[in-house]
Amino acid sequence: MEYRTNNTSFDLYDKVRGVIFGQAIGDALGLGTEFMSYNEVLKYYPQKLTSYNQILQDRHRIRWKAGEWTDDTDMMLCIADAMIKDKDICLNHVAQNFKQWFRGIPMGIGQYTNNVLAISDYTKDPIRAASLVWKLSGEKSAANGGLMRTSVIGLWKKDVSLYAENICKLTHADPRCVGSCVILSELVHSFVWYDKELDFETIIKIGNKYDERIAPYLIAAMEAEQIQDLNLDDESAMGYTLKTLSAAVWCLYHVESFLEGLLAVVNAGGDADTNAAVACSLLGAKYGYKSIPPYYIENLLDKNLLMNVSKKIYEIISA
Ligand SMILES: [Mg+2]
């Protein structure tokens, strides 16, 4: 299959910006309901959370300004920065960026990611370090820290599965994490480069390649009429990679616009900044930047940085 870099029937740059801005917008608005149950969301936002300046100023959230994204987009930008500087995807450089970001004592970093990046010689052999932490978890931990940053890999021209796999493994070794990253990155890739949605059988097939526990979450996402049916706010599974993946996949089959997906995921509670960052990167790939209501773009705190990153990545991938 040929890549459509010229004379495309759709706008590649629009798709690139859709992914990057989509991710940051989901992250920044999702912060408003992060760690809340669905009932708490209804209590604090009886009219629904729709704008950054509505975000509850409790002890957790007051640390961020309105329109500011969190660790999810920070880590996505660590990958983007390495891509731009290398004009390639170099795992060691990505790992170095993760470590450098970690040294800045980032707000909102996930516990699991923290445990991996805290290893003093992490950058010497990051995949081994990550595997060690996973083994210490009894091979049980499958947090969404890999998935939350993977969207940008879907913009790359080729070998997306391979890069998504390896960049996930820089911190998250569990096959459910790796499979989630590959599914999301390939979905993004197909929208961005072919303006085409991967069919459900293909997604299931990718999942089964990595772990048989993935498919039930994909099927649940396809079948759930309401996003609440996915129980994203289940405390025992908050931050689970397959919960986050199911929120994004649910949007593919149940919403008809970027805005509809953003508001559905954000107002479902749970690990909402991550769920919405992932879902909205995918919706940005599907519907494009121009489909995003301008309010959400204009009021992102660091929108100029995102525009710069989008431009540079577009230049590299379209060259
Ligand atoms: Mg976060």
Coordinates of C-alpha atoms and ligand atoms in Angstrom, one line a residue:
M1 CA 0.0 0.0 0.0
E2 CA 1.4 3.4 -0.9
Y3 CA 1.6 6.3 1.5
R4 CA -0.5 9.2 0.4
T5 CA 1.8 12.1 1.0
N6 CA 0.8 14.2 -1.9
N7 CA -2.6 14.9 -3.5
T8 CA -4.3 13.3 -0.6
S9 CA -8.1 13.4 -0.6
F10 CA -7.6 14.5 3.0
D11 CA -5.3 16.8 4.8
L12 CA -2.3 14.9 6.5
Y13 CA -1.4 18.0 8.5
D14 CA -4.9 18.3 9.8
K15 CA -4.7 14.7 11.1
V16 CA -1.3 15.2 12.7
R17 CA -2.6 18.3 14.6
G18 CA -5.8 16.4 15.4
V19 CA -3.8 13.7 17.2
I20 CA -1.5 16.0 19.1
F21 CA -4.1 18.6 20.2
G22 CA -6.7 15.9 20.7
Q23 CA -4.4 14.2 23.2
A24 CA -3.6 17.4 25.1
I25 CA -7.2 18.6 25.2
G26 CA -8.5 15.2 26.6
D27 CA -5.7 15.3 29.2
A28 CA -6.4 18.9 30.3
L29 CA -10.2 18.6 30.6
G30 CA -10.0 15.0 31.9
L31 CA -8.0 16.2 34.9
G32 CA -11.3 17.7 36.1
T33 CA -12.8 14.3 36.9
E34 CA -9.6 12.2 37.4
F35 CA -10.1 9.7 40.2
M36 CA -13.8 10.6 40.6
S37 CA -16.6 8.0 40.6
Y38 CA -19.4 8.6 38.1
N39 CA -21.6 9.8 41.0
E40 CA -19.0 12.3 42.1
V41 CA -18.8 13.7 38.6
L42 CA -22.6 14.2 38.7
K43 CA -22.3 15.9 42.1
Y44 CA -19.4 18.3 41.3
Y45 CA -20.5 19.0 37.7
P46 CA -24.3 18.7 37.6
Q47 CA -24.3 20.5 34.2
K48 CA -21.4 18.3 33.0
L49 CA -17.8 19.3 32.8
T50 CA -17.4 21.0 29.5
S51 CA -14.7 23.8 30.0
Y52 CA -11.3 24.0 31.6
N53 CA -12.3 26.8 34.0
Q54 CA -15.0 24.7 35.6
I55 CA -12.4 22.3 37.0
L56 CA -12.8 21.7 40.7
Q57 CA -10.0 23.4 42.7
D58 CA -9.4 20.6 45.3
R59 CA -6.0 19.6 46.6
H60 CA -5.2 17.4 43.7
R61 CA -6.3 19.6 40.9
I62 CA -5.3 23.0 42.2
R63 CA -1.7 22.2 41.2
W64 CA -2.6 22.7 37.5
K65 CA -3.8 25.9 35.8
A66 CA -6.9 25.8 33.7
G67 CA -6.0 24.4 30.2
E68 CA -2.8 22.8 31.4
W69 CA -2.2 19.2 30.5
T70 CA -0.6 16.5 32.8
D71 CA 2.0 13.8 32.7
D72 CA 0.3 11.9 29.8
T73 CA 0.9 14.6 27.3
D74 CA 4.3 15.4 28.9
M75 CA 5.5 11.9 28.1
M76 CA 4.0 12.0 24.6
L77 CA 6.1 15.1 24.1
C78 CA 9.2 13.3 25.3
I79 CA 8.7 10.9 22.4
A80 CA 7.8 13.7 20.0
D81 CA 11.0 15.6 21.0
A82 CA 13.2 12.6 20.2
M83 CA 11.4 12.0 16.9
I84 CA 12.0 15.6 15.9
K85 CA 15.7 15.8 16.9
D86 CA 16.6 12.4 15.4
K87 CA 14.2 12.5 12.4
D88 CA 13.9 8.9 13.4
I89 CA 12.7 6.9 16.4
C90 CA 15.6 6.1 18.6
L91 CA 14.7 4.1 21.7
N92 CA 17.6 5.3 23.8
H93 CA 16.9 8.9 23.1
V94 CA 13.2 8.4 24.1
A95 CA 14.3 6.7 27.3
Q96 CA 16.8 9.6 28.0
N97 CA 13.9 12.1 27.6
F98 CA 11.8 10.1 30.0
K99 CA 14.5 10.1 32.6
Q100 CA 15.2 13.8 32.1
W101 CA 11.5 14.5 32.5
F102 CA 11.4 12.4 35.7
R103 CA 14.3 14.3 37.1
G104 CA 12.2 17.5 37.0
I105 CA 9.9 15.9 39.6
P106 CA 6.8 15.9 37.4
M107 CA 3.3 16.3 38.8
G108 CA 0.9 13.5 38.4
I109 CA 3.4 10.8 37.4
G110 CA 1.9 7.3 37.7
Q111 CA 3.2 5.2 40.5
Y112 CA 4.4 2.4 38.2
T113 CA 6.1 4.7 35.8
N114 CA 7.8 6.4 38.8
N115 CA 9.1 3.1 40.0
V116 CA 10.7 2.3 36.7
L117 CA 12.2 5.7 36.0
A118 CA 13.5 6.0 39.6
I119 CA 16.0 3.2 38.9
S120 CA 19.4 4.9 39.0
D121 CA 20.9 3.3 35.9
Y122 CA 17.6 3.2 34.0
T123 CA 19.0 4.6 30.7
K124 CA 21.6 1.9 30.5
D125 CA 19.1 -0.8 29.7
P126 CA 15.6 0.7 30.1
I127 CA 13.7 -2.4 28.7
R128 CA 15.5 -4.6 31.2
A129 CA 14.8 -2.1 34.1
A130 CA 11.1 -2.1 33.1
S131 CA 11.0 -5.9 32.9
L132 CA 12.5 -6.1 36.4
V133 CA 9.9 -3.9 37.9
W134 CA 7.2 -5.9 36.2
K135 CA 8.6 -9.1 37.6
L136 CA 8.6 -7.6 41.0
S137 CA 4.9 -6.9 40.6
G138 CA 4.4 -10.6 40.2
E139 CA 3.9 -10.0 36.5
K140 CA 0.5 -8.6 37.5
S141 CA 0.8 -4.9 37.0
A142 CA -0.6 -3.6 33.7
A143 CA -1.0 0.2 34.2
N144 CA -1.9 2.6 31.4
G145 CA 1.4 4.6 31.5
G146 CA 2.6 3.2 28.2
L147 CA -0.8 3.6 26.5
M148 CA -1.2 7.2 27.6
R149 CA 1.7 8.5 25.5
T150 CA 1.6 6.2 22.4
S151 CA -0.6 8.2 20.0
V152 CA 2.3 10.1 18.5
I153 CA 3.9 6.9 17.3
G154 CA 0.9 6.3 15.1
L155 CA 2.0 9.4 13.1
W156 CA 5.2 7.6 12.0
K157 CA 5.3 6.3 8.4
K158 CA 6.3 2.8 9.0
D159 CA 7.0 0.0 11.5
V160 CA 4.4 1.4 13.8
S161 CA 3.7 -1.8 15.6
L162 CA 7.4 -2.4 16.3
Y163 CA 8.0 1.1 17.6
A164 CA 4.8 1.1 19.7
E165 CA 5.8 -2.2 21.2
N166 CA 9.4 -1.1 22.1
I167 CA 8.5 2.3 23.4
C168 CA 5.9 0.7 25.6
K169 CA 8.5 -1.7 26.9
L170 CA 10.7 1.2 28.0
T171 CA 8.5 1.4 31.1
H172 CA 5.7 -1.2 30.8
A173 CA 6.5 -4.9 30.1
D174 CA 3.1 -6.5 30.5
P175 CA 1.8 -7.9 27.2
R176 CA -1.6 -6.3 27.9
C177 CA 0.2 -2.9 28.0
V178 CA 2.2 -3.7 24.8
G179 CA -0.9 -4.9 23.0
S180 CA -2.9 -1.8 24.0
C181 CA -0.1 0.4 22.7
V182 CA 0.1 -1.4 19.4
I183 CA -3.7 -1.3 18.9
L184 CA -4.0 2.4 19.6
S185 CA -1.0 3.3 17.5
E186 CA -2.2 1.3 14.6
L187 CA -5.7 2.8 14.8
V188 CA -4.2 6.3 14.8
H189 CA -1.8 5.4 11.9
S190 CA -4.6 4.1 9.8
F191 CA -6.7 7.2 10.3
V192 CA -3.8 9.6 9.8
W193 CA -2.2 8.0 6.7
Y194 CA -5.2 6.3 5.0
D195 CA -8.2 8.1 6.5
K196 CA -9.5 4.6 7.2
E197 CA -10.7 2.9 10.3
L198 CA -9.2 -0.5 11.1
D199 CA -12.0 -3.0 11.2
F200 CA -13.0 -4.7 14.5
E201 CA -11.6 -8.1 13.5
T202 CA -8.2 -6.6 12.8
I203 CA -8.1 -4.9 16.2
I204 CA -9.1 -8.2 17.9
K205 CA -6.4 -10.0 15.9
I206 CA -3.7 -7.6 17.1
G207 CA -4.9 -8.0 20.7
N208 CA -4.8 -11.8 20.5
K209 CA -1.3 -11.6 19.2
Y210 CA -0.2 -10.1 22.6
D211 CA -2.6 -11.4 25.2
E212 CA -6.0 -13.2 25.3
R213 CA -7.2 -10.9 28.1
I214 CA -7.4 -8.0 25.7
A215 CA -10.3 -9.1 23.4
P216 CA -13.0 -9.2 26.1
Y217 CA -12.4 -5.5 26.7
L218 CA -12.6 -4.7 23.0
I219 CA -15.8 -6.6 22.7
A220 CA -17.2 -4.9 25.8
A221 CA -16.3 -1.5 24.3
M222 CA -18.1 -2.4 21.1
E223 CA -21.2 -3.7 22.8
A224 CA -21.6 -1.1 25.6
E225 CA -24.4 1.3 24.8
Q226 CA -23.4 3.8 27.5
I227 CA -19.9 4.6 28.4
Q228 CA -20.9 4.1 32.0
D229 CA -21.4 0.4 31.2
L230 CA -17.6 0.1 31.0
N231 CA -17.3 1.0 34.7
L232 CA -14.3 3.2 34.1
D233 CA -14.6 4.5 37.6
D234 CA -14.2 1.0 39.2
E235 CA -11.6 1.8 41.9
S236 CA -10.0 -1.6 41.7
A237 CA -9.2 -1.2 38.0
M238 CA -8.5 2.5 37.8
G239 CA -5.4 3.1 35.7
Y240 CA -5.6 -0.4 34.1
T241 CA -4.4 -0.3 30.5
L242 CA -7.4 -2.3 29.2
K243 CA -9.9 0.1 30.8
T244 CA -8.3 3.0 29.1
L245 CA -8.1 1.2 25.8
S246 CA -11.8 0.3 26.1
A247 CA -12.8 4.0 26.6
A248 CA -11.0 4.9 23.4
V249 CA -12.4 2.0 21.4
W250 CA -15.9 2.7 22.7
C251 CA -15.7 6.2 21.1
L252 CA -15.1 4.6 17.7
Y253 CA -18.4 2.9 17.7
H254 CA -20.6 5.2 19.8
V255 CA -19.8 8.9 19.0
E256 CA -20.1 11.0 15.9
S257 CA -17.8 13.9 16.7
F258 CA -14.6 14.8 18.6
L259 CA -16.7 16.9 21.1
E260 CA -19.2 14.1 21.8
G261 CA -16.3 11.7 22.6
L262 CA -14.4 14.2 24.7
L263 CA -17.4 15.0 26.9
A264 CA -18.5 11.3 27.2
V265 CA -15.1 10.1 28.4
V266 CA -14.4 13.1 30.6
N267 CA -17.8 12.8 32.4
A268 CA -17.5 9.1 33.0
G269 CA -14.8 9.7 35.8
G270 CA -12.1 7.1 36.7
D271 CA -8.6 7.8 35.3
A272 CA -10.2 10.4 33.2
D273 CA -7.2 12.5 32.1
T274 CA -5.5 9.4 30.7
N275 CA -8.7 7.9 29.3
A276 CA -9.6 11.1 27.5
A277 CA -6.0 11.8 26.4
V278 CA -6.0 8.4 24.6
A279 CA -9.6 8.6 23.3
C280 CA -9.2 12.1 22.1
S281 CA -5.9 11.4 20.3
L282 CA -7.8 8.8 18.4
L283 CA -10.8 11.0 17.8
G284 CA -8.4 13.7 16.6
A285 CA -6.9 11.2 14.1
K286 CA -10.4 10.2 12.9
Y287 CA -12.1 13.6 12.6
G288 CA -9.1 15.9 12.3
Y289 CA -8.0 19.1 13.9
K290 CA -10.6 21.2 12.2
S291 CA -13.3 19.2 13.8
I292 CA -12.2 20.3 17.3
P293 CA -14.3 23.2 18.7
P294 CA -11.9 26.2 18.8
Y295 CA -12.5 26.9 22.5
Y296 CA -10.6 23.8 23.5
I297 CA -7.6 24.8 21.3
E298 CA -7.6 28.5 22.1
N299 CA -7.7 27.9 25.9
L300 CA -5.0 25.2 26.1
L301 CA -2.2 26.8 28.1
D302 CA 0.7 25.9 25.9
K303 CA -1.0 25.7 22.5
N304 CA 2.0 27.3 20.7
L305 CA 4.3 24.5 21.8
L306 CA 1.9 21.9 20.4
M307 CA 1.6 23.8 17.1
N308 CA 5.3 23.8 16.8
V309 CA 5.6 20.1 17.5
S310 CA 2.8 19.3 15.1
K311 CA 4.5 21.3 12.3
K312 CA 7.9 19.7 12.8
I313 CA 6.5 16.2 12.9
Y314 CA 4.5 16.9 9.8
E315 CA 7.6 18.2 8.0
I316 CA 9.5 15.0 8.9
I317 CA 6.9 12.5 8.0
S318 CA 5.8 14.2 4.8
A319 CA 9.4 14.7 3.5
Ligands
MG1 MG -2.3 12.4 34.1

